[in-house]
Short mmCIF file of C-alpha atoms in Angstrom, two decimals:
data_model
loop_
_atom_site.label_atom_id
_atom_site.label_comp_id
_atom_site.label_asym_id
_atom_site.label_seq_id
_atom_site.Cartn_x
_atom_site.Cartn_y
_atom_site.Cartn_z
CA UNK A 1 -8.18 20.05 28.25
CA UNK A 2 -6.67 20.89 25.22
CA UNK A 3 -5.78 18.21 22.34
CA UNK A 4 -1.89 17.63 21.46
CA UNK A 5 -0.99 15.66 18.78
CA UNK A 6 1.61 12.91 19.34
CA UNK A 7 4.65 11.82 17.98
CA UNK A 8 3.19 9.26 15.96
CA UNK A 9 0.81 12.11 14.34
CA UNK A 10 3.20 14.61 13.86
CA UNK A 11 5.26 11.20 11.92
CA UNK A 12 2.30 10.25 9.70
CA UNK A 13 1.67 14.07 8.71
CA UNK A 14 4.84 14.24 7.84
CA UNK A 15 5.01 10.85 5.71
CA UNK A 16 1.79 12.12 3.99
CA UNK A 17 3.44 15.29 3.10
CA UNK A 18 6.74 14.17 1.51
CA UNK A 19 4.79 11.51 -0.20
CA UNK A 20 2.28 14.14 -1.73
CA UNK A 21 5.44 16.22 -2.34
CA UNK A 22 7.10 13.34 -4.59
CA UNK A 23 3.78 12.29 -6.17
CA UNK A 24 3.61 16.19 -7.55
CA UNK A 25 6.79 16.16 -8.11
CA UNK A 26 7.58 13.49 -10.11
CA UNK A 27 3.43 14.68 -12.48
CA UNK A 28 5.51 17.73 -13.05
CA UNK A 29 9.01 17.00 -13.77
CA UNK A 30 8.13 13.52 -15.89
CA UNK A 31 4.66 14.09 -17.27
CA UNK A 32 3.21 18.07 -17.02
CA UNK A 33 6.93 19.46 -18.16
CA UNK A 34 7.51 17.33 -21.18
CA UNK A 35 3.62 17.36 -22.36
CA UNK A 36 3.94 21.37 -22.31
CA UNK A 37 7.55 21.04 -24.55
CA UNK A 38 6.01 18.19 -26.73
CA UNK A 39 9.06 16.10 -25.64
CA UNK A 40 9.06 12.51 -24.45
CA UNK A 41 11.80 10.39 -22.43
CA UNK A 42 10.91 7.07 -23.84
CA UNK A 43 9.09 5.90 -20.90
CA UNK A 44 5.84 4.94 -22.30
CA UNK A 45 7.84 3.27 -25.65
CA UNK A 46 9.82 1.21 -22.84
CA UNK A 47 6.48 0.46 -21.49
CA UNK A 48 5.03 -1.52 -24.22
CA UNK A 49 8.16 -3.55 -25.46
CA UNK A 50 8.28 -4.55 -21.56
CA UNK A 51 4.14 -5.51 -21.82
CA UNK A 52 4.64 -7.35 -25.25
CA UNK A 53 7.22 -9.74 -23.69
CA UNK A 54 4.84 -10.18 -20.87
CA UNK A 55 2.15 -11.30 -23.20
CA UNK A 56 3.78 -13.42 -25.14
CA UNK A 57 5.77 -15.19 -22.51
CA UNK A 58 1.58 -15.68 -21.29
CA UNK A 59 0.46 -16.41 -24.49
CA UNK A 60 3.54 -19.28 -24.62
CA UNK A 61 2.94 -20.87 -21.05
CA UNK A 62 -0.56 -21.15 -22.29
CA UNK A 63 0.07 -22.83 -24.78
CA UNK A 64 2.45 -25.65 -23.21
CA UNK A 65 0.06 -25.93 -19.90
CA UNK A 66 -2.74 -26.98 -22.13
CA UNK A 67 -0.99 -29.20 -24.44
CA UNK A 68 0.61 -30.91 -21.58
CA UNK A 69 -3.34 -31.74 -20.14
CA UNK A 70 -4.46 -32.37 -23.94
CA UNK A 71 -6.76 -28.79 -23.19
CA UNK A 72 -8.36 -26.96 -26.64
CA UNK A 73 -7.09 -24.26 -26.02
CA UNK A 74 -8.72 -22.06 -29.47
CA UNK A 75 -11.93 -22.75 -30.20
CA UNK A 76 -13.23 -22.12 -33.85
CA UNK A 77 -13.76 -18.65 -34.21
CA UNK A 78 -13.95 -16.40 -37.48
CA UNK A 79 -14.90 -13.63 -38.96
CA UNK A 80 -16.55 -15.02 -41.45
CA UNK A 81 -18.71 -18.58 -40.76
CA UNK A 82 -20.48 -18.71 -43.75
CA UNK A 83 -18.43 -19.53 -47.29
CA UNK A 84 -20.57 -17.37 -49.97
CA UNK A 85 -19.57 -16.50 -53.37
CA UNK A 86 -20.30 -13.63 -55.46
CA UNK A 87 -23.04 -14.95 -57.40
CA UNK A 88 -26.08 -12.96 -58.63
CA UNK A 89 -29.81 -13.59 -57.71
CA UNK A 90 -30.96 -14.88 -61.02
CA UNK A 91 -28.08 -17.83 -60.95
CA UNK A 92 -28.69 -18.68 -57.40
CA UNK A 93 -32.47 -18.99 -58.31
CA UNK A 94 -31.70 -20.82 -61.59
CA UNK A 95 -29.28 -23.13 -59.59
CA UNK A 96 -31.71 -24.34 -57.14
CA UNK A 97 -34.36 -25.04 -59.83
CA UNK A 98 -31.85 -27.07 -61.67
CA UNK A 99 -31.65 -28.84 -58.51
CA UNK A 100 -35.04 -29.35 -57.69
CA UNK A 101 -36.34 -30.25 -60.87
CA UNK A 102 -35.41 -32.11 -64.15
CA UNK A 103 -37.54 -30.65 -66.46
CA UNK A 104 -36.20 -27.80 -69.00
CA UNK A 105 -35.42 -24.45 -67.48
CA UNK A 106 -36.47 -22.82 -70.85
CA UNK A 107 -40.04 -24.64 -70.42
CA UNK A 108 -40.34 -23.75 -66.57
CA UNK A 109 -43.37 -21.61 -65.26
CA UNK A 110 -42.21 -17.85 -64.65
CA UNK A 111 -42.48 -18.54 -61.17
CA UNK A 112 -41.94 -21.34 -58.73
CA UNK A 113 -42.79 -22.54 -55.12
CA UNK A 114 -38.57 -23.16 -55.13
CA UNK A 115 -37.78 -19.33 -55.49
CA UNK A 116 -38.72 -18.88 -51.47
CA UNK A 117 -35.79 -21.09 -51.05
CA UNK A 118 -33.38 -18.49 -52.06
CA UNK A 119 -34.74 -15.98 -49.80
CA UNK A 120 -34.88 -18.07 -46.71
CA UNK A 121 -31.53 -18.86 -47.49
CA UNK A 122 -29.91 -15.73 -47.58
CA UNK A 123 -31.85 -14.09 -44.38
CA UNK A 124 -30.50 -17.32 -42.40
CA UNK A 125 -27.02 -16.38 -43.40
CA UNK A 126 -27.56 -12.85 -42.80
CA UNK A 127 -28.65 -13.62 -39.08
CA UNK A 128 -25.68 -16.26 -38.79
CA UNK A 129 -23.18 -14.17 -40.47
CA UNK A 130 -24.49 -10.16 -39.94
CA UNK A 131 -21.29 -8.03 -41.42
CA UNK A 132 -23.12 -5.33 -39.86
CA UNK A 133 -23.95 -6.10 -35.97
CA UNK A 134 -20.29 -7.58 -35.46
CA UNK A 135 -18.81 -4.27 -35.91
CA UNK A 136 -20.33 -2.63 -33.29
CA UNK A 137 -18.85 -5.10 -30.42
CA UNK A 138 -15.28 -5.50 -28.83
CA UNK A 139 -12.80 -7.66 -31.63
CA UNK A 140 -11.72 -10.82 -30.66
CA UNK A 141 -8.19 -11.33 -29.20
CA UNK A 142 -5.65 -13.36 -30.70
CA UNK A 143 -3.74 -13.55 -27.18
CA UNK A 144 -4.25 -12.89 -23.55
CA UNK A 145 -3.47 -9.35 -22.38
CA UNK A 146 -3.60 -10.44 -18.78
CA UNK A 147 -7.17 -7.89 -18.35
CA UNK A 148 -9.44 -10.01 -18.26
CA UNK A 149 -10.27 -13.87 -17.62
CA UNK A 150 -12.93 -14.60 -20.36
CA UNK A 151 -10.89 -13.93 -23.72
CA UNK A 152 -13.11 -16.10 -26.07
CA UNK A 153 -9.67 -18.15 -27.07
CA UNK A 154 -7.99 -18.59 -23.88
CA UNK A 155 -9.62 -20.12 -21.52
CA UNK A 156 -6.98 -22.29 -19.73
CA UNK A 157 -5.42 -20.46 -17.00
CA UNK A 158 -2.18 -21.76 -14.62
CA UNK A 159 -1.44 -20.81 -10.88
CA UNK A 160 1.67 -18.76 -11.97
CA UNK A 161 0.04 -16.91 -14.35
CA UNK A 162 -3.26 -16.33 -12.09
CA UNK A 163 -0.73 -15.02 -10.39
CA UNK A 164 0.82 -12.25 -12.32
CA UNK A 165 -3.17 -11.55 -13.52
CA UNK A 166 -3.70 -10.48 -9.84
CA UNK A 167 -0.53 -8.54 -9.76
CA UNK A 168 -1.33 -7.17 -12.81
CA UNK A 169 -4.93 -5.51 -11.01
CA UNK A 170 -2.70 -4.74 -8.30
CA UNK A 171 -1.05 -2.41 -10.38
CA UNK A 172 -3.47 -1.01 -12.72
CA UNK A 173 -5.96 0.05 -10.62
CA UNK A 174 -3.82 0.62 -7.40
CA UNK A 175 -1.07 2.94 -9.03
CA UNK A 176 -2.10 3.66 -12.95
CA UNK A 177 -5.61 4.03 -12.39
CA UNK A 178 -4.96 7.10 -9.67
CA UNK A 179 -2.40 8.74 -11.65
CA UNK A 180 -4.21 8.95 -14.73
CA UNK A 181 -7.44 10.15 -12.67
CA UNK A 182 -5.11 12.92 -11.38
CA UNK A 183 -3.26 13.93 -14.87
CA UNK A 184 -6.76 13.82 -16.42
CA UNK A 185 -8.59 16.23 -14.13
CA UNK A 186 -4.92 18.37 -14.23
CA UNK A 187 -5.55 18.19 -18.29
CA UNK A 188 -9.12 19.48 -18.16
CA UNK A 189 -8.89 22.02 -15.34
CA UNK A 190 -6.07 23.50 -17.62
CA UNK A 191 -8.32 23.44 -20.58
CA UNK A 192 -10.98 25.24 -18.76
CA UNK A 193 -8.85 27.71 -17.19
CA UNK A 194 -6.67 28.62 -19.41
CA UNK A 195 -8.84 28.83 -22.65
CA UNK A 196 -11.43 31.48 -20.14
CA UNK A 197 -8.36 33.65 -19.32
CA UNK A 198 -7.04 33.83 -23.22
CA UNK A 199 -11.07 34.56 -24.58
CA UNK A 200 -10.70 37.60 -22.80
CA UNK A 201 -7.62 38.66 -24.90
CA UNK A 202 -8.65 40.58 -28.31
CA UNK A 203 -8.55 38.66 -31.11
CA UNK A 204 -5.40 38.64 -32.89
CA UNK A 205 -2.53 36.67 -33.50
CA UNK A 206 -0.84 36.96 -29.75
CA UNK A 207 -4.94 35.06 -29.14
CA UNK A 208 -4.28 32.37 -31.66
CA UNK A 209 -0.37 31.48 -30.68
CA UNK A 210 -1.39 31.45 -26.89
CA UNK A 211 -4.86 29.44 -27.79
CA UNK A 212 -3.13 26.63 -30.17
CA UNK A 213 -0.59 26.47 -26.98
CA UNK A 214 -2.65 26.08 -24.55
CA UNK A 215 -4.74 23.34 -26.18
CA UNK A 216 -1.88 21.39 -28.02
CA UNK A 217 -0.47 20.77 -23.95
CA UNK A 218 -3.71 20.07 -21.96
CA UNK A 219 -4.55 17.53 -24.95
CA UNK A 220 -0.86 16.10 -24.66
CA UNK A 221 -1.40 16.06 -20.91
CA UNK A 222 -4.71 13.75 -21.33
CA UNK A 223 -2.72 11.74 -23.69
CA UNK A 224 -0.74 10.97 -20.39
CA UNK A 225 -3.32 10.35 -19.00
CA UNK A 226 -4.28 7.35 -20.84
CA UNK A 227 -0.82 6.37 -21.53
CA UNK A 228 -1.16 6.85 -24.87
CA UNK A 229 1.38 5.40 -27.07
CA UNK A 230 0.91 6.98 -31.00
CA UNK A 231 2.90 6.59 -34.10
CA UNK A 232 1.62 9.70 -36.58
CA UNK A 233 2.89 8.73 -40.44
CA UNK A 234 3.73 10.86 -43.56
CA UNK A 235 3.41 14.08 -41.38
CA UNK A 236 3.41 16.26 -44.17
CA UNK A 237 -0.02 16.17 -45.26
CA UNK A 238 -1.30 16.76 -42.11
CA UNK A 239 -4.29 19.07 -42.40
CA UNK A 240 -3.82 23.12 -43.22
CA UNK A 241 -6.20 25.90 -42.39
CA UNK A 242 -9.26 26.15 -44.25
CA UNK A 243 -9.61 22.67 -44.83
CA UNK A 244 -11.76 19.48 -43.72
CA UNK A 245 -10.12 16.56 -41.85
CA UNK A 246 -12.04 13.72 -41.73
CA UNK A 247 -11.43 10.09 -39.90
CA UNK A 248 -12.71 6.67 -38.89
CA UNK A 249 -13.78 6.84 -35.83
CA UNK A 250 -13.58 4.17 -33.19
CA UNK A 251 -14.10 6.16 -30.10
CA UNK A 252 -14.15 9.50 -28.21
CA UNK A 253 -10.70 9.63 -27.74
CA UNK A 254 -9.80 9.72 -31.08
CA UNK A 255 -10.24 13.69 -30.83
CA UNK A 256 -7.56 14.14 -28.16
CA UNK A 257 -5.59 11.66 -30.52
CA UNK A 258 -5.56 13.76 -33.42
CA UNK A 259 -5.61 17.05 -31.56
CA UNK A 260 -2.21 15.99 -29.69
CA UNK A 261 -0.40 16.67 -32.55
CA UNK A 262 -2.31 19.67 -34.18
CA UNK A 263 -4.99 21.90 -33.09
CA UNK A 264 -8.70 21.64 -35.21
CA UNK A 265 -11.94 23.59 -35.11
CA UNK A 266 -14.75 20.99 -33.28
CA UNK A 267 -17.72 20.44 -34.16
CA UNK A 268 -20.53 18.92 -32.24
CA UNK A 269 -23.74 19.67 -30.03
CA UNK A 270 -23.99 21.83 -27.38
CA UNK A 271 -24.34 19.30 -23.62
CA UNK A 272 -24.95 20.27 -20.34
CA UNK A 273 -22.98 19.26 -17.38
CA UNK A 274 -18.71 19.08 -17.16
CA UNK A 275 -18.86 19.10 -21.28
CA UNK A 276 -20.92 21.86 -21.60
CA UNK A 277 -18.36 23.89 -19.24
CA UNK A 278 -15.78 22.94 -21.68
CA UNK A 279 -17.32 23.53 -24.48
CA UNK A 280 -18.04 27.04 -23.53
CA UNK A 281 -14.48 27.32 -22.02
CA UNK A 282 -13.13 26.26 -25.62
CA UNK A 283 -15.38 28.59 -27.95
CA UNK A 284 -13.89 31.73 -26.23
CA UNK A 285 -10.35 31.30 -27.72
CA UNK A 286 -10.46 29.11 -30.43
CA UNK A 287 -13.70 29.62 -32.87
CA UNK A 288 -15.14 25.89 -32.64
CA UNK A 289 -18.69 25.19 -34.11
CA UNK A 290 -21.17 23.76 -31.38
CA UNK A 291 -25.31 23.13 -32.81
CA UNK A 292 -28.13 23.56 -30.28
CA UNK A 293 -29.81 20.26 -29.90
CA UNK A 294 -32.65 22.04 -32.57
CA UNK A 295 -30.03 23.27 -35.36
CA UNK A 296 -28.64 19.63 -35.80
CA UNK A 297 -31.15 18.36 -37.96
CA UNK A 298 -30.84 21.36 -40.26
CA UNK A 299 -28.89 20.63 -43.15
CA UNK A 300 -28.50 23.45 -44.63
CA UNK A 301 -27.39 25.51 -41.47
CA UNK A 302 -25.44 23.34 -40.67
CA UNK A 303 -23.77 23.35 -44.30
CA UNK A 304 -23.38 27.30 -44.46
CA UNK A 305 -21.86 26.96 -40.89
CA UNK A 306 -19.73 24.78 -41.82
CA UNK A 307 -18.69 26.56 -45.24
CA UNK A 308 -18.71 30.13 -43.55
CA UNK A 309 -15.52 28.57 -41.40
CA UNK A 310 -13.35 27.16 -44.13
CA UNK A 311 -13.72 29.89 -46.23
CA UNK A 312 -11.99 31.95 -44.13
CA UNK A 313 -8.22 30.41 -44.42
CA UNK A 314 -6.96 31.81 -41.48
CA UNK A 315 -9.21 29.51 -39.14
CA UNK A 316 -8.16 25.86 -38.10
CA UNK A 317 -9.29 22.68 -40.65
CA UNK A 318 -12.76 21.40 -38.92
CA UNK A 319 -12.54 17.87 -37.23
CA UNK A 320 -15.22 15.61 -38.75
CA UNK A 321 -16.19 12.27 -38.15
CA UNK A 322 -18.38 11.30 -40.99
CA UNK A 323 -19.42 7.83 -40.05
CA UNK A 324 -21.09 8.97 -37.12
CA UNK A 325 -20.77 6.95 -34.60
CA UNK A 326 -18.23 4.45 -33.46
CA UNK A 327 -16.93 1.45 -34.80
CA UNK A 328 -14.96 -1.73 -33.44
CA UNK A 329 -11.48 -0.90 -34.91
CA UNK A 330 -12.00 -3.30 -37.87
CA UNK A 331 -13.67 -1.64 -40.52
CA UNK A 332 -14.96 1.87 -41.85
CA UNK A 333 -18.94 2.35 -42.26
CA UNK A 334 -20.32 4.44 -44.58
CA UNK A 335 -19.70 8.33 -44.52
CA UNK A 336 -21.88 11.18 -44.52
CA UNK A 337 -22.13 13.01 -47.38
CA UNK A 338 -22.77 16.83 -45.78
CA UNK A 339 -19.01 17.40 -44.94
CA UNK A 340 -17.66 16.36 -48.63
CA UNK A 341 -20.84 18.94 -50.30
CA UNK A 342 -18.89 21.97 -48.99
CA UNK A 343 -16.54 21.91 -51.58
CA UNK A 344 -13.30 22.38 -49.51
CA UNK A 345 -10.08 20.60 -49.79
CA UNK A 346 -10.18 17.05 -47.59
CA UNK A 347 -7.37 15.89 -45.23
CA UNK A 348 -8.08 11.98 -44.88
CA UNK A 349 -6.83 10.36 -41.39
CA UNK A 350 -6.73 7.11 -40.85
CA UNK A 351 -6.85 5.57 -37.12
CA UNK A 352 -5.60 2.28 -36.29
CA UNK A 353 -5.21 0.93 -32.63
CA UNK A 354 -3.08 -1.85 -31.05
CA UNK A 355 -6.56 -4.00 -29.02
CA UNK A 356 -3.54 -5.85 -27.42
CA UNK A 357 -2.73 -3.22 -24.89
CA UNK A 358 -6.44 -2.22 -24.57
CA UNK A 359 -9.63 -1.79 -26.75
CA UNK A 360 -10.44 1.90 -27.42
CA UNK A 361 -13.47 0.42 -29.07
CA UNK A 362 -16.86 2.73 -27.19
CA UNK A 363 -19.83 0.27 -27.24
CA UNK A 364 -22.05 3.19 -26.70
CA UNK A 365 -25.29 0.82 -26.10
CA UNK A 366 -23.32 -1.20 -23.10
CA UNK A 367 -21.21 1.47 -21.49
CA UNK A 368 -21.70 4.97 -20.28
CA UNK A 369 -19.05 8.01 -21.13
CA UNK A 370 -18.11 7.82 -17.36
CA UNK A 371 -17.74 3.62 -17.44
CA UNK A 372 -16.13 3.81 -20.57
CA UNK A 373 -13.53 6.61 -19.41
CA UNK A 374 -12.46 4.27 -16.15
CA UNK A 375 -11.91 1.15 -18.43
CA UNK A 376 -9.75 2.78 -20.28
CA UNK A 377 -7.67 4.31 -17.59
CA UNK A 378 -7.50 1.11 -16.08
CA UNK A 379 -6.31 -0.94 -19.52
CA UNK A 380 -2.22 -1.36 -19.89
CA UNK A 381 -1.98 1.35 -22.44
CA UNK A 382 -3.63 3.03 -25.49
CA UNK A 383 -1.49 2.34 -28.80
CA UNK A 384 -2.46 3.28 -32.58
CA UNK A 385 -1.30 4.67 -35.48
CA UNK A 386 -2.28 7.31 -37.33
CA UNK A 387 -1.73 7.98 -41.13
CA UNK A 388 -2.29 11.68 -42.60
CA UNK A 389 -2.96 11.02 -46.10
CA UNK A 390 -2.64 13.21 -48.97
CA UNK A 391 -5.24 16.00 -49.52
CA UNK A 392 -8.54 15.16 -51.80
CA UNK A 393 -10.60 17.07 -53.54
CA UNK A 394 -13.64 16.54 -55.52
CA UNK A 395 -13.05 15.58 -59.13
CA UNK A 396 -15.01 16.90 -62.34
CA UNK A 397 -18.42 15.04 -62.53
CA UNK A 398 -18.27 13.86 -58.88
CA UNK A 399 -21.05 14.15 -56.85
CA UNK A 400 -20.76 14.16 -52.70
CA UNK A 401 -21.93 10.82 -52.49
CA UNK A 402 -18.72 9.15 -55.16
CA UNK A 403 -16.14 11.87 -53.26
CA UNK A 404 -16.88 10.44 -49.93
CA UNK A 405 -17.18 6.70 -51.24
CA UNK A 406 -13.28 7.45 -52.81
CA UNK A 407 -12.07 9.13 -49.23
CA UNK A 408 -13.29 6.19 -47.21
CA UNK A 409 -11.91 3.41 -49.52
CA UNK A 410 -8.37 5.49 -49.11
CA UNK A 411 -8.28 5.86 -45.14
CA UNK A 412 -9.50 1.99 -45.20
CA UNK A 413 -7.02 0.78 -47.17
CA UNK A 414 -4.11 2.89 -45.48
CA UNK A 415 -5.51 1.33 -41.97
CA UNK A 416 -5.65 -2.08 -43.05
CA UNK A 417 -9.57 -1.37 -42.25
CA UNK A 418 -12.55 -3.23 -44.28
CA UNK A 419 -14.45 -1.21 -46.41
CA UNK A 420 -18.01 -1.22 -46.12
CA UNK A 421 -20.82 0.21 -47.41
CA UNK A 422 -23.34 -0.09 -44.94
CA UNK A 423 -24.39 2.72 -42.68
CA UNK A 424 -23.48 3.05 -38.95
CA UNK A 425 -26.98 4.47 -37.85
CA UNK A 426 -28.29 0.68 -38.30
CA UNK A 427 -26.69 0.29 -35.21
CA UNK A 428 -30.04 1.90 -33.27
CA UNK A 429 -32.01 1.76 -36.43
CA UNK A 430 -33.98 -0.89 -38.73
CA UNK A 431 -32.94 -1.05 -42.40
CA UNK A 432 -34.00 1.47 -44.65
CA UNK A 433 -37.11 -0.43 -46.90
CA UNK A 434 -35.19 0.97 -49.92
CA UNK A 435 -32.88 -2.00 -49.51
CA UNK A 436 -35.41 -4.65 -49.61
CA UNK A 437 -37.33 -2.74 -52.51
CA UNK A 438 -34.05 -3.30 -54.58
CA UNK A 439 -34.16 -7.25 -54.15
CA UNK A 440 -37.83 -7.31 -55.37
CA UNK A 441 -36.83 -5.00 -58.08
CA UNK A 442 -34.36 -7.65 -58.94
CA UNK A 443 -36.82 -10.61 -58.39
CA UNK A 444 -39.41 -8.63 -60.69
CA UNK A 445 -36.98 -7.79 -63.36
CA UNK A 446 -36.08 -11.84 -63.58
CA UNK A 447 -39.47 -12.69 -64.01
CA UNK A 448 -40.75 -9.74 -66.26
CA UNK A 449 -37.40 -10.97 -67.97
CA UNK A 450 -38.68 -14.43 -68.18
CA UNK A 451 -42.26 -13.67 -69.63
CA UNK A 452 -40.89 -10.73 -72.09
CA UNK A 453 -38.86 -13.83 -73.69
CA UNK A 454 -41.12 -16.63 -73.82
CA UNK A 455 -43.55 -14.05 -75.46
CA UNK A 456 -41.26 -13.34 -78.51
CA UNK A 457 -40.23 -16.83 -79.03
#
């Protein structure tokens, strides 16, 4: 005997189909459409004003629930927990022998059982107080955001607004998390596509328009997809062909940040996988520069790759992220000097983001790519600014090192960002023994000091 379906089949079919009709329908006509025009309806800027009452109507009931039950609601918490001034190691050292003894410095041995003090004491505050580590995990919250329960400041929570917390899961990962899954696989199945079909046109210009097309509205489309909310500055000097753009760089979605709003030449290493597939996809219409695992260490390949490109002025500025890895939003690490050796004119870009809506910030050593991707598709919104600053070039007498050194101190101060000298690969590596070596160089010089005086008087 045959099956027939019933009525209330033939009903939920139908319910599944118009709603499948209306989901498409309203990706295409709100979200596909505009991101292919570059337009936007305001939606997502409506979105954020509505959040930012949310959280500070939180932040406020907070507040009055706990000083109604006499709750601390902060607890101490800053940046910096140690007081230091800029002294220099031969005061410090002088200073605690003062201390320690009354006889006359001038008569003192060249060396004393008192000098370990001073190195004891600054490795404690350098393990209390590491400038380095702190930048590599998530920055502290000055107000809930209604994500998560453990903000370090706010730890008093009431019924009402446990409450809207649970609504607020409701809706993130029962209707913003699918969409963005779906306008994120719609941007990179575009990409992939489209960017396979055009690498089969001859080059030419008819390539290049279609190519800069195609990738300025899948990027716009993953935007979407993350609900990203960005305020570009002063777009005039934003990067030409032929040049270098270079940023801070806070995580791997600063790329489809920048490239939203003009296309760039990539560079990285080649991967296996989805982003290998992509990668290839890409290099056939728009000349990007991807390493094999073995080239990457080669400087100087790298360096004539990289100068072979923006010599030729009809190419797309390169995308560079000099720090080289990713830091917490706060401050910009030291730069690489390869990209500023080239020679070529540099486009700084400075990226600040909003950690109230969500932290962008990629902990690399806690979170995988995939793990990272879903917190951040399941976070209110992505918001940041982003400041194209005037072009640089190197200056008469400036070496690479001094050029990058003046680029980073512009993009931090233009981001509000703390500059810092320090290098981001001490995030997986040990200090370089060139940095101790200069405080014994400075200890020896004191005493050497110290002896060449008392032997002349």
């Amino acid at each position: 005997m045959g099956w027939f379906p019933s009525p209330f089949d033939n009903l939920l079919c139908m319910l599944l189909g118009i709603s499948f009709t209306v989901w498409f329908t309203l990706l295409l006509v709100f979200i596909i459409v505009p991101a292919i025009f570059g337009v936007s309806f305001g939606i997502r800027r409506l979105y954020m004003k509505t959040l930012l009452k949310i959280f500070e109507w939180a932040t406020l009931r907070i507040e009055r629930g706990a000083k109604e039950k006499n709750h601390l609601l902060y607890k101490p918490y800053t940046n910096g927990i140690i007081a230091k001034e800029p002294t220099s190691l031969e005061e410090e050292i002088k200073e605690i022998r003062r201390s320690g003894s009354n006889r006359d410095l001038g008569a003192a041995a060249a060396f004393e059982m008192s000098d370990i003090f001073y190195f004891c004491r600054r490795g404690v505050e350098s393990i209390m107080d590491d400038e380095v580590t702190k930048r590599f995990s998530a920055e502290e919250l000055e107000s809930w955001n209604l994500l998560t329960r453990s903000n370090y400041n706010f730890q008093y929570i009431s019924l009402r607004l446990t409450v809207l917390w649970g609504l607020g899961v409701l809706i993130r990962y029962g209707f913003l998390l699918p969409l963005r899954v779906t306008l994120a696989f719609t941007g990179v199945g575009l990409l992939v596509v489209l960017t396979s079909m055009i690498g089969l046109l001859p080059n030419g210009r008819m390539k290049n328009f279609l190519s800069e097309k195609v990738h300025l509205m899948c990027y716009r489309i993953c935007v979407r997809a993350l609900t990203a909310i960005i305020t570009y500055h002063d777009s005039e000097n934003k990067p030409k062909n032929g040049g270098i753009c270079v940023a801070n760089h806070t995580s791997p979605i600063d790329v489809i940040i920048l490239a939203s709003d003009g296309c760039y030449a990539m560079v990285g290493q080649i991967h296996g996988g989805l982003m290998g597939v992509i990668q290839r996809a890409m290099v056939k219409a728009c000349p990007h520069i991807w390493f094999e695992r073995s080239e990457v260490k080669d400087r100087h390949l790298v360096a004539k790759r990289l100068s072979d490109h923006v010599e030729d002025k009809t190419k797309l500025p390169i995308l560079i992220f000099p720090e080289g890895t990713c830091i917490n939003n706060t401050s910009v690490m030291m730069f690489k000097k390869g990209s500023f050796e080239i020679g070529s004119t540099v486009y700084p870009v400075a990226i600040k983001y909003d950690p109230r809506f969500g932290d962008a910030f990629w902990n690399s050593s806690k979170f995988g790519m995939v793990n990272y991707l879903l917190r951040m598709m399941s976070s209110w919104a992505i918001v940041c600014s982003v400041w194209y600053l005037p072009p640089m070039s190197r200056e008469e007498g400036e070496d690479a090192v001094q050029f990058a050194n003046r680029v980073k101190a512009a993009i931090a101060r233009q981001g509000g960002l703390v500059d810092l000298l320090w290098d981001g690969g001490l995030k997986r590596g040990k200090v370089k023994d060139t940095f101790k070596e200069e405080q014994q160089k400075l200890y020896s010089k004191m005493l050497v000091g110290t002896t060449e005086d008392r032997s002349r008087s």
